[in-house]
Amino acid sequence: MNRRQFLLGSGAVGAAGLTLAAGGSQFLAAERGPISLRSRMTSHVFNRPGVGSFETQGLISLADKAPPPVVRLTQGERAVIRMTNGLEDYTTMHWHGIRLPNAMDGVPYLTQFPIGQDETFEYAYTPPDAGTYWYHPHCMTMNQMALGLTGLLIVEEPEDVGFDLDVPLNLKDFRLDAEGQLRPFFTPRGAARGGTLGNVSTTNWSVEPIYDVPSGGLVRLRFAATDTTRIYKLAFPDVPGRIIAWDGHPVEENIAWPTADKPLWLGPGQRMDVALRVPDSEGSEVSFTGQFGTSQRTVVTLRATGASRRRDLAELKPLPRNPIAEPDVANAEIRQLVFGWTPDGKGANNGLCGSYGYTFWSIDRSPWPGDAVEGVGPLATLELGKSYILRLKNESPNLHPIHLHGLVFKPLRSNQRQLPGNYTDTILLMKNEVVDIALKADNPGDWAFHCHVIEHQKTGLAGYIRVA
Ligand code: C2O
Ligand code: CU
Ligand code: CU
């Protein structure tokens, strides 16, 4: 096996015969043609240590009996992705974190009409930034994501950045009963509070997987929290390593290596890239763990295999910076956005994209009236090319991972904690926290802006920001 060839089971094998493998900068762009994806109902066997293994029916993926594939693109190279809807329900596909043309953003009614059964929508764009991103539907979002349709979207640097192996890690929970069958993922009780948690935590649809990695090698781990609800609280093993990217972009301010006493919180929608130096001795194992309620569980274990490659972390150059325009903070206008609870009203009109009949949440005290409602104005209109500070104010006791499409922003300050100033598209707001973020409004369009706890998004905590 070539040192960069590594398949994470069938989940890494892509559609249309393309090798969307988990390994690889040696795969030349020439090997990449249009990517064809088709959603479908499927089943999957979850092996739960100490519980047993069950075949769960009624899941949604882009592959049979396997998780959605890792899609790999190259920074600066045009990608064509043909998304065919193999489900009865409508759908769209959204490319979370990618700065792309508005028409390719996959938001129903705002940027495109939902994709009907057996219809195909062609998404074509050139990703300007390298890094770890992900994809998920934005229509029937709650249902399709909870049932499995979330995948990693990796934009590779055009040059080799020096790792022996690249390991995508899609963190997602499922909500299963004792027989391994799906339980309701939307509950009014959960939606009005912190969201409904799953009970089977998976990494690439596996419970506590063990992956072979080269002894003494340098591996790049790409964690993506794609669950609809869970905030992962991660602790890393005591081996040499560092966090090299946050929400896609190379870190500019250091993020501490998390331990069990000081775990790192990764909210729904967020990603993190880690460079790790594997121990030298063959067979040694290192585990990444997470705090789930009161218990500490393994998220992934890496097992050293083969003779040591004797690599050194110092051999890694910093990841190349992405071409993001620095906001002009000194001259930025301030806009405030308030996230709060709203007493139960009527549900949103989400048209063909799924409603639950409840309203619990709001932005600036008005709940999102629904994806399909025409003529709803933006939460804010930003002038193209200007810099802004958005003051995000959480007036609720619940946590909200707030996500903006199409643009990236930099946290400036919080009323509660020190925030590293790393570019991001999703920021986790703590209870009653106020965070200022800065951005340059350099991508025109109507950009969805919402909480990534999907039950919150679907019950009012959504809207859009216009850049024109
Ligand atoms: Cu990850 Cu509006 O989405
Ligand atoms: Cu997004
Ligand atoms: Cu929320």
Coordinates of C-alpha atoms and ligand atoms in Angstrom, one line a residue:
M1 CA 0.0 0.0 0.0
N2 CA 1.3 3.4 -1.0
R3 CA 1.9 5.5 2.1
R4 CA -1.0 7.8 1.4
Q5 CA -3.4 5.2 0.2
F6 CA -5.9 4.5 3.0
L7 CA -9.5 3.6 2.7
L8 CA -11.8 4.1 5.6
G9 CA -14.0 1.2 4.5
S10 CA -16.6 1.7 1.9
G11 CA -17.4 5.1 3.3
A12 CA -14.5 6.6 1.5
V13 CA -15.3 5.2 -1.9
G14 CA -17.1 7.7 -4.0
A15 CA -19.7 7.7 -6.6
A16 CA -19.3 7.3 -10.3
G17 CA -16.3 5.1 -9.9
L18 CA -14.2 7.9 -8.7
T19 CA -11.8 7.2 -5.8
L20 CA -12.8 9.7 -3.2
A21 CA -10.3 8.0 -1.0
A22 CA -9.4 9.2 2.4
G23 CA -5.8 9.5 1.5
G24 CA -4.8 11.8 -0.8
S25 CA -2.8 14.4 -2.2
Q26 CA -1.2 12.1 -4.7
F27 CA -4.5 11.8 -6.5
L28 CA -4.1 14.2 -9.3
A29 CA -6.8 16.6 -10.4
A30 CA -6.8 14.9 -13.8
E31 CA -8.4 11.9 -12.2
R32 CA -11.3 14.0 -11.1
G33 CA -14.3 14.5 -13.3
P34 CA -17.8 15.5 -12.4
I35 CA -18.9 13.9 -9.2
S36 CA -22.3 12.2 -9.2
L37 CA -24.1 11.8 -5.9
R38 CA -27.5 10.1 -5.4
S39 CA -29.4 10.1 -2.1
R40 CA -31.2 6.9 -1.1
M41 CA -32.7 5.0 1.7
T42 CA -30.5 2.4 3.1
S43 CA -29.6 0.3 6.2
H44 CA -26.5 0.0 8.2
V45 CA -25.1 -2.4 10.8
F46 CA -24.0 -0.6 14.0
N47 CA -21.8 -2.8 16.2
R48 CA -22.1 -1.5 19.7
P49 CA -19.5 -2.9 22.1
G50 CA -21.3 -4.6 25.0
V51 CA -24.7 -4.1 23.4
G52 CA -24.6 -6.1 20.2
S53 CA -24.9 -5.4 16.6
F54 CA -28.1 -4.5 14.8
E55 CA -29.0 -3.6 11.3
T56 CA -30.7 -0.2 11.4
Q57 CA -33.3 0.3 8.7
G58 CA -34.5 3.6 7.3
L59 CA -31.3 5.5 7.1
I60 CA -30.4 8.0 4.4
S61 CA -27.0 8.0 2.6
L62 CA -25.4 8.5 -0.8
A63 CA -24.1 4.9 -0.8
D64 CA -25.7 1.5 0.0
K65 CA -25.2 0.3 3.6
A66 CA -22.4 2.8 4.1
P67 CA -22.0 6.4 5.2
P68 CA -22.0 9.2 2.7
P69 CA -18.5 9.3 1.0
V70 CA -15.8 11.8 1.7
V71 CA -15.8 14.2 -1.2
R72 CA -12.4 15.6 -2.2
L73 CA -11.9 18.7 -4.2
T74 CA -8.8 20.8 -4.9
Q75 CA -8.4 24.4 -3.9
G76 CA -8.7 26.7 -6.9
E77 CA -10.0 23.9 -9.2
R78 CA -13.5 24.0 -10.6
A79 CA -15.7 21.2 -9.2
V80 CA -18.9 19.9 -10.7
I81 CA -21.1 17.9 -8.4
R82 CA -24.4 16.4 -9.8
M83 CA -26.8 15.8 -7.0
T84 CA -29.6 13.4 -7.8
N85 CA -32.5 13.1 -5.4
G86 CA -33.3 9.4 -5.0
L87 CA -35.8 10.1 -2.2
E88 CA -39.5 10.8 -2.2
D89 CA -39.0 14.0 -0.2
Y90 CA -37.5 17.1 -1.6
T91 CA -33.9 18.0 -0.9
T92 CA -31.0 20.4 -1.7
M93 CA -27.3 20.0 -0.9
H94 CA -25.3 22.6 1.0
W95 CA -21.5 22.9 1.1
H96 CA -20.9 24.1 4.6
G97 CA -18.1 26.6 5.0
I98 CA -17.3 27.0 1.3
R99 CA -17.2 30.5 0.0
L100 CA -19.0 30.0 -3.3
P101 CA -21.4 31.8 -5.6
N102 CA -24.7 32.3 -3.9
A103 CA -26.6 30.3 -6.6
M104 CA -24.6 27.2 -5.6
D105 CA -25.2 27.4 -1.9
G106 CA -28.1 24.9 -1.8
V107 CA -30.6 26.9 0.3
P108 CA -34.2 26.2 -0.7
Y109 CA -36.2 29.2 -2.0
L110 CA -33.4 31.6 -1.1
T111 CA -30.9 30.3 -3.7
Q112 CA -32.7 27.5 -5.6
F113 CA -36.0 25.6 -5.9
P114 CA -35.9 22.3 -3.9
I115 CA -34.8 19.2 -5.9
G116 CA -37.7 16.8 -6.5
Q117 CA -37.6 13.0 -6.6
D118 CA -35.3 11.7 -9.4
E119 CA -34.3 15.3 -10.4
T120 CA -30.7 16.3 -10.6
F121 CA -29.2 19.7 -9.7
E122 CA -25.7 20.5 -10.8
Y123 CA -23.6 22.4 -8.3
A124 CA -20.5 23.9 -9.9
Y125 CA -18.0 26.1 -8.1
T126 CA -14.3 26.7 -7.5
P127 CA -13.4 26.4 -3.8
P128 CA -11.1 29.3 -3.0
D129 CA -10.0 27.9 0.4
A130 CA -8.3 24.6 1.3
G131 CA -9.4 22.8 4.4
T132 CA -12.0 20.6 6.1
Y133 CA -15.6 21.4 5.2
W134 CA -18.8 19.2 5.0
Y135 CA -22.0 18.8 3.2
H136 CA -25.6 18.2 4.2
P137 CA -29.1 18.9 2.8
H138 CA -30.8 22.2 3.6
C139 CA -34.3 21.0 2.8
M140 CA -35.9 18.3 5.0
T141 CA -32.8 19.1 6.9
M142 CA -33.8 17.7 10.3
N143 CA -35.0 14.4 8.8
Q144 CA -32.3 13.8 6.3
M145 CA -29.4 14.8 8.5
A146 CA -30.7 12.8 11.5
L147 CA -31.1 9.8 9.3
G148 CA -27.5 10.0 8.1
L149 CA -27.0 12.4 5.3
T150 CA -23.9 14.3 6.4
G151 CA -20.4 13.9 4.8
L152 CA -17.0 15.5 4.8
L153 CA -16.0 17.8 2.0
I154 CA -12.2 18.1 1.9
V155 CA -10.6 20.8 -0.2
E156 CA -7.0 19.8 -0.6
E157 CA -4.1 22.2 -0.8
P158 CA -2.6 22.0 -4.4
E159 CA 0.8 21.2 -2.9
D160 CA 1.8 18.3 -0.6
V161 CA 1.6 19.5 3.0
G162 CA 3.7 16.6 4.3
F163 CA 1.5 14.0 6.0
D164 CA 1.8 10.3 5.8
L165 CA -1.9 9.8 6.1
D166 CA -5.1 11.9 6.1
V167 CA -8.0 10.6 8.3
P168 CA -11.4 12.1 8.0
L169 CA -13.6 11.7 11.1
N170 CA -17.3 12.3 10.8
L171 CA -18.7 12.6 14.3
K172 CA -22.4 11.9 14.4
D173 CA -24.9 10.4 16.7
F174 CA -27.9 8.2 15.9
R175 CA -31.0 7.9 18.1
L176 CA -31.8 4.2 18.3
D177 CA -34.0 1.9 20.4
A178 CA -32.9 -1.4 22.0
E179 CA -33.5 -3.2 18.7
G180 CA -31.3 -0.7 16.9
Q181 CA -34.2 1.0 15.1
L182 CA -34.6 4.7 14.8
R183 CA -36.4 6.7 17.4
P184 CA -37.9 10.2 16.8
F185 CA -35.1 12.7 16.4
F186 CA -37.4 15.8 16.7
T187 CA -39.0 16.3 20.1
P188 CA -40.8 19.5 21.1
R189 CA -39.2 19.2 24.5
G190 CA -35.8 19.0 23.0
A191 CA -36.4 21.7 20.4
A192 CA -37.4 24.2 23.0
R193 CA -34.3 23.5 25.1
G194 CA -30.9 22.2 24.1
G195 CA -32.0 19.8 21.3
T196 CA -32.7 16.1 21.3
L197 CA -29.5 14.0 21.8
G198 CA -28.8 10.7 20.1
N199 CA -27.7 7.7 22.1
V200 CA -25.3 6.0 19.7
S201 CA -22.2 8.1 19.1
T202 CA -20.4 7.2 15.9
T203 CA -17.3 8.1 14.0
N204 CA -17.7 7.5 10.3
W205 CA -20.9 5.5 11.3
S206 CA -18.7 3.2 13.4
V207 CA -18.8 3.0 17.2
E208 CA -15.3 3.4 18.7
P209 CA -13.5 2.5 15.5
I210 CA -9.8 1.6 15.4
Y211 CA -7.7 2.7 12.5
D212 CA -4.3 1.5 11.5
V213 CA -1.8 4.4 11.0
P214 CA 1.9 4.3 10.2
S215 CA 4.2 3.9 13.3
G216 CA 6.2 7.0 13.8
G217 CA 4.3 8.8 11.0
L218 CA 2.6 12.2 10.8
V219 CA -1.1 12.0 10.4
R220 CA -3.7 14.6 9.7
L221 CA -7.0 14.0 11.5
R222 CA -10.0 15.9 10.3
F223 CA -12.7 16.1 13.0
A224 CA -16.1 17.3 11.8
A225 CA -19.1 17.6 14.2
T226 CA -22.0 16.9 11.9
D227 CA -24.6 15.9 14.4
T228 CA -27.8 17.8 14.5
T229 CA -27.5 18.5 18.3
R230 CA -24.4 17.2 20.1
I231 CA -21.6 19.5 21.3
Y232 CA -18.6 17.1 21.4
K233 CA -16.3 17.6 24.4
L234 CA -13.0 16.1 23.3
A235 CA -9.9 15.0 25.0
F236 CA -6.7 14.1 23.1
P237 CA -4.0 11.5 24.0
D238 CA -0.8 12.6 25.5
V239 CA 1.3 12.3 22.4
P240 CA 3.0 15.0 20.3
G241 CA 0.6 16.9 18.2
R242 CA -1.1 20.2 17.6
I243 CA -4.3 21.7 16.3
I244 CA -3.5 23.1 12.8
A245 CA -6.8 24.3 11.5
W246 CA -10.1 25.4 12.9
D247 CA -13.3 25.4 10.8
G248 CA -11.4 24.9 7.7
H249 CA -8.7 27.6 8.1
P250 CA -5.2 27.3 9.3
V251 CA -5.0 28.5 12.9
E252 CA -3.5 31.9 13.5
E253 CA -3.9 31.8 17.3
N254 CA -3.0 28.7 19.2
I255 CA -5.7 26.4 20.5
A256 CA -4.6 24.4 23.5
W257 CA -4.3 20.6 23.3
P258 CA -7.4 19.4 25.1
T259 CA -7.3 17.0 28.1
A260 CA -10.0 15.3 30.0
D261 CA -10.0 18.1 32.6
K262 CA -10.0 20.8 29.9
P263 CA -11.9 19.3 27.0
L264 CA -12.3 21.1 23.7
W265 CA -15.9 21.8 22.6
L266 CA -16.8 21.2 19.0
G267 CA -20.3 22.3 18.3
P268 CA -22.6 21.1 15.5
G269 CA -21.1 22.3 12.2
Q270 CA -17.6 22.9 13.5
R271 CA -14.4 21.2 12.3
M272 CA -10.8 20.9 13.5
D273 CA -7.7 19.5 11.9
V274 CA -5.0 17.9 14.1
A275 CA -1.4 17.0 13.2
L276 CA -0.3 14.0 15.3
R277 CA 2.9 12.1 15.6
V278 CA 2.2 8.4 15.9
P279 CA 4.2 6.5 18.5
D280 CA 7.1 4.5 17.2
S281 CA 6.4 1.0 18.5
E282 CA 4.2 -1.2 16.4
G283 CA 0.9 -2.1 18.0
S284 CA 0.7 0.9 20.4
E285 CA -2.7 2.5 20.5
V286 CA -3.7 6.1 21.2
S287 CA -7.3 7.1 21.8
F288 CA -9.3 10.3 21.4
T289 CA -12.1 10.4 23.8
G290 CA -15.2 12.4 24.4
Q291 CA -17.3 13.3 27.4
F292 CA -20.9 12.0 26.8
G293 CA -23.1 13.1 29.7
T294 CA -21.2 11.7 32.7
S295 CA -19.2 9.0 30.9
Q296 CA -16.0 9.3 28.9
R297 CA -16.1 7.3 25.7
T298 CA -13.7 6.6 22.9
V299 CA -14.2 8.6 19.7
V300 CA -11.4 7.0 17.7
T301 CA -8.4 4.8 18.4
L302 CA -5.3 4.9 16.2
R303 CA -3.1 1.8 16.1
A304 CA 0.6 2.1 15.0
T305 CA 1.5 -0.4 12.3
G306 CA 4.7 -1.2 10.5
A307 CA 8.2 -0.1 11.1
S308 CA 8.6 3.4 12.5
R309 CA 8.9 6.2 9.9
R310 CA 10.7 8.3 12.4
R311 CA 9.0 11.5 11.3
D312 CA 9.1 14.7 13.4
L313 CA 6.4 17.3 13.9
A314 CA 9.0 19.9 13.2
E315 CA 9.1 18.7 9.6
L316 CA 5.6 20.2 9.0
K317 CA 5.5 23.6 7.5
P318 CA 2.5 25.7 8.6
L319 CA -0.5 25.2 6.4
P320 CA -0.7 27.8 3.6
R321 CA -3.0 30.7 4.5
N322 CA -6.3 30.9 2.7
P323 CA -7.0 34.0 0.6
I324 CA -9.3 35.7 3.1
A325 CA -9.6 39.5 3.0
E326 CA -8.8 40.9 6.5
P327 CA -11.7 42.9 7.9
D328 CA -11.0 46.6 8.5
V329 CA -12.0 46.5 12.2
A330 CA -11.2 50.1 12.9
N331 CA -13.7 51.3 10.4
A332 CA -16.3 48.6 10.7
E333 CA -19.9 49.4 11.4
I334 CA -21.5 47.4 14.2
R335 CA -24.8 45.4 13.8
Q336 CA -26.4 43.6 16.7
L337 CA -28.2 40.3 16.3
V338 CA -30.1 38.9 19.3
F339 CA -30.8 35.2 19.7
G340 CA -33.7 34.3 22.0
W341 CA -36.5 32.2 23.0
T342 CA -39.9 33.0 21.6
P343 CA -43.2 31.8 23.1
D344 CA -44.8 29.1 21.1
G345 CA -46.5 30.4 18.0
K346 CA -47.5 28.8 14.8
G347 CA -44.9 26.7 13.0
A348 CA -42.9 28.0 10.1
N349 CA -44.0 27.6 6.5
N350 CA -41.1 25.6 5.2
G351 CA -43.0 24.7 2.0
L352 CA -41.6 21.5 0.5
C353 CA -38.8 21.4 3.1
G354 CA -40.4 20.1 6.3
S355 CA -42.1 21.8 9.2
Y356 CA -42.8 20.6 12.7
G357 CA -45.6 23.0 13.7
Y358 CA -43.7 24.8 16.4
T359 CA -41.9 28.1 17.0
F360 CA -39.6 28.4 20.0
W361 CA -36.7 30.6 18.8
S362 CA -36.1 33.9 17.2
I363 CA -33.4 36.2 15.9
D364 CA -34.0 39.9 16.8
R365 CA -37.2 38.7 18.5
S366 CA -38.8 37.5 15.3
P367 CA -39.0 33.8 14.5
W368 CA -38.1 32.7 11.0
P369 CA -41.4 32.5 9.2
G370 CA -40.2 29.7 7.0
D371 CA -38.1 28.8 4.0
A372 CA -41.0 29.1 1.6
V373 CA -42.3 32.4 2.8
E374 CA -41.9 35.0 0.0
G375 CA -40.7 38.5 0.6
V376 CA -39.1 38.0 4.1
G377 CA -36.4 40.6 4.4
P378 CA -32.8 40.0 5.5
L379 CA -31.7 40.3 9.1
A380 CA -29.1 42.8 7.9
T381 CA -28.0 44.2 4.6
L382 CA -24.3 44.7 4.3
E383 CA -22.6 46.7 1.6
L384 CA -20.4 44.7 -0.7
G385 CA -16.8 45.3 0.1
K386 CA -17.3 46.9 3.5
S387 CA -16.2 45.6 6.9
Y388 CA -18.7 44.9 9.7
I389 CA -18.7 43.9 13.3
L390 CA -21.7 41.7 14.1
R391 CA -22.5 41.6 17.8
L392 CA -24.0 38.2 18.5
K393 CA -26.0 38.3 21.7
N394 CA -27.4 35.1 23.2
E395 CA -30.3 35.9 25.5
S396 CA -31.1 32.3 26.3
P397 CA -29.7 29.7 28.7
N398 CA -29.1 27.3 25.8
L399 CA -26.0 27.1 23.6
H400 CA -26.2 28.0 20.0
P401 CA -23.6 27.2 17.2
I402 CA -24.3 30.2 15.0
H403 CA -23.4 29.6 11.3
L404 CA -23.1 32.0 8.4
H405 CA -23.0 30.9 4.8
G406 CA -20.8 32.2 2.1
L407 CA -18.5 34.3 4.2
V408 CA -16.0 33.7 7.0
F409 CA -15.6 35.8 10.1
K410 CA -13.1 36.3 12.9
P411 CA -14.1 36.4 16.6
L412 CA -12.9 39.6 18.2
R413 CA -14.1 39.4 21.9
S414 CA -16.6 37.8 24.2
N415 CA -18.1 39.0 27.5
Q416 CA -17.2 35.6 29.1
R417 CA -13.9 34.2 27.8
Q418 CA -10.8 34.5 25.7
L419 CA -11.6 33.6 22.1
P420 CA -8.7 32.7 19.7
G421 CA -9.0 34.9 16.6
N422 CA -9.2 32.2 14.0
Y423 CA -11.4 32.6 10.9
T424 CA -14.5 30.5 11.1
D425 CA -18.0 30.1 9.7
T426 CA -19.7 28.7 12.9
I427 CA -19.3 30.0 16.4
L428 CA -20.6 28.4 19.5
L429 CA -22.4 30.9 21.8
M430 CA -22.5 30.1 25.4
K431 CA -25.3 30.8 27.8
N432 CA -26.0 34.6 27.8
E433 CA -22.8 35.2 25.9
V434 CA -22.1 38.2 23.7
V435 CA -19.5 37.8 21.0
D436 CA -18.3 40.3 18.5
I437 CA -17.2 39.0 15.2
A438 CA -15.6 40.8 12.3
L439 CA -16.0 40.2 8.6
K440 CA -15.5 41.7 5.2
A441 CA -18.7 41.5 3.2
D442 CA -16.9 40.5 0.0
N443 CA -19.2 37.8 -1.4
P444 CA -22.5 39.1 -2.8
G445 CA -25.8 37.3 -2.2
D446 CA -28.4 36.3 0.3
W447 CA -26.6 34.1 2.9
A448 CA -28.4 31.9 5.3
F449 CA -27.6 32.6 8.9
H450 CA -28.9 30.2 11.6
C451 CA -28.3 28.0 14.6
H452 CA -26.8 24.6 13.7
V453 CA -28.8 22.8 16.3
I454 CA -31.2 21.8 13.7
E455 CA -34.2 21.7 16.0
H456 CA -33.5 25.3 16.8
Q457 CA -33.1 26.2 13.1
K458 CA -36.4 24.5 12.3
T459 CA -38.3 26.3 15.0
G460 CA -37.3 29.8 14.3
L461 CA -33.6 30.4 14.9
A462 CA -32.9 31.2 11.3
G463 CA -32.7 34.0 8.8
Y464 CA -30.4 35.4 6.2
I465 CA -27.9 38.2 5.7
R466 CA -27.8 40.2 2.4
V467 CA -24.5 41.3 0.9
A468 CA -25.2 43.7 -2.0
Ligands
C2O1 CU1 -24.3 23.6 7.7 CU2 -27.0 26.4 6.7 O1 -25.7 25.0 7.2
CU2 CU -23.4 26.4 5.8
CU3 CU -29.5 27.0 18.8

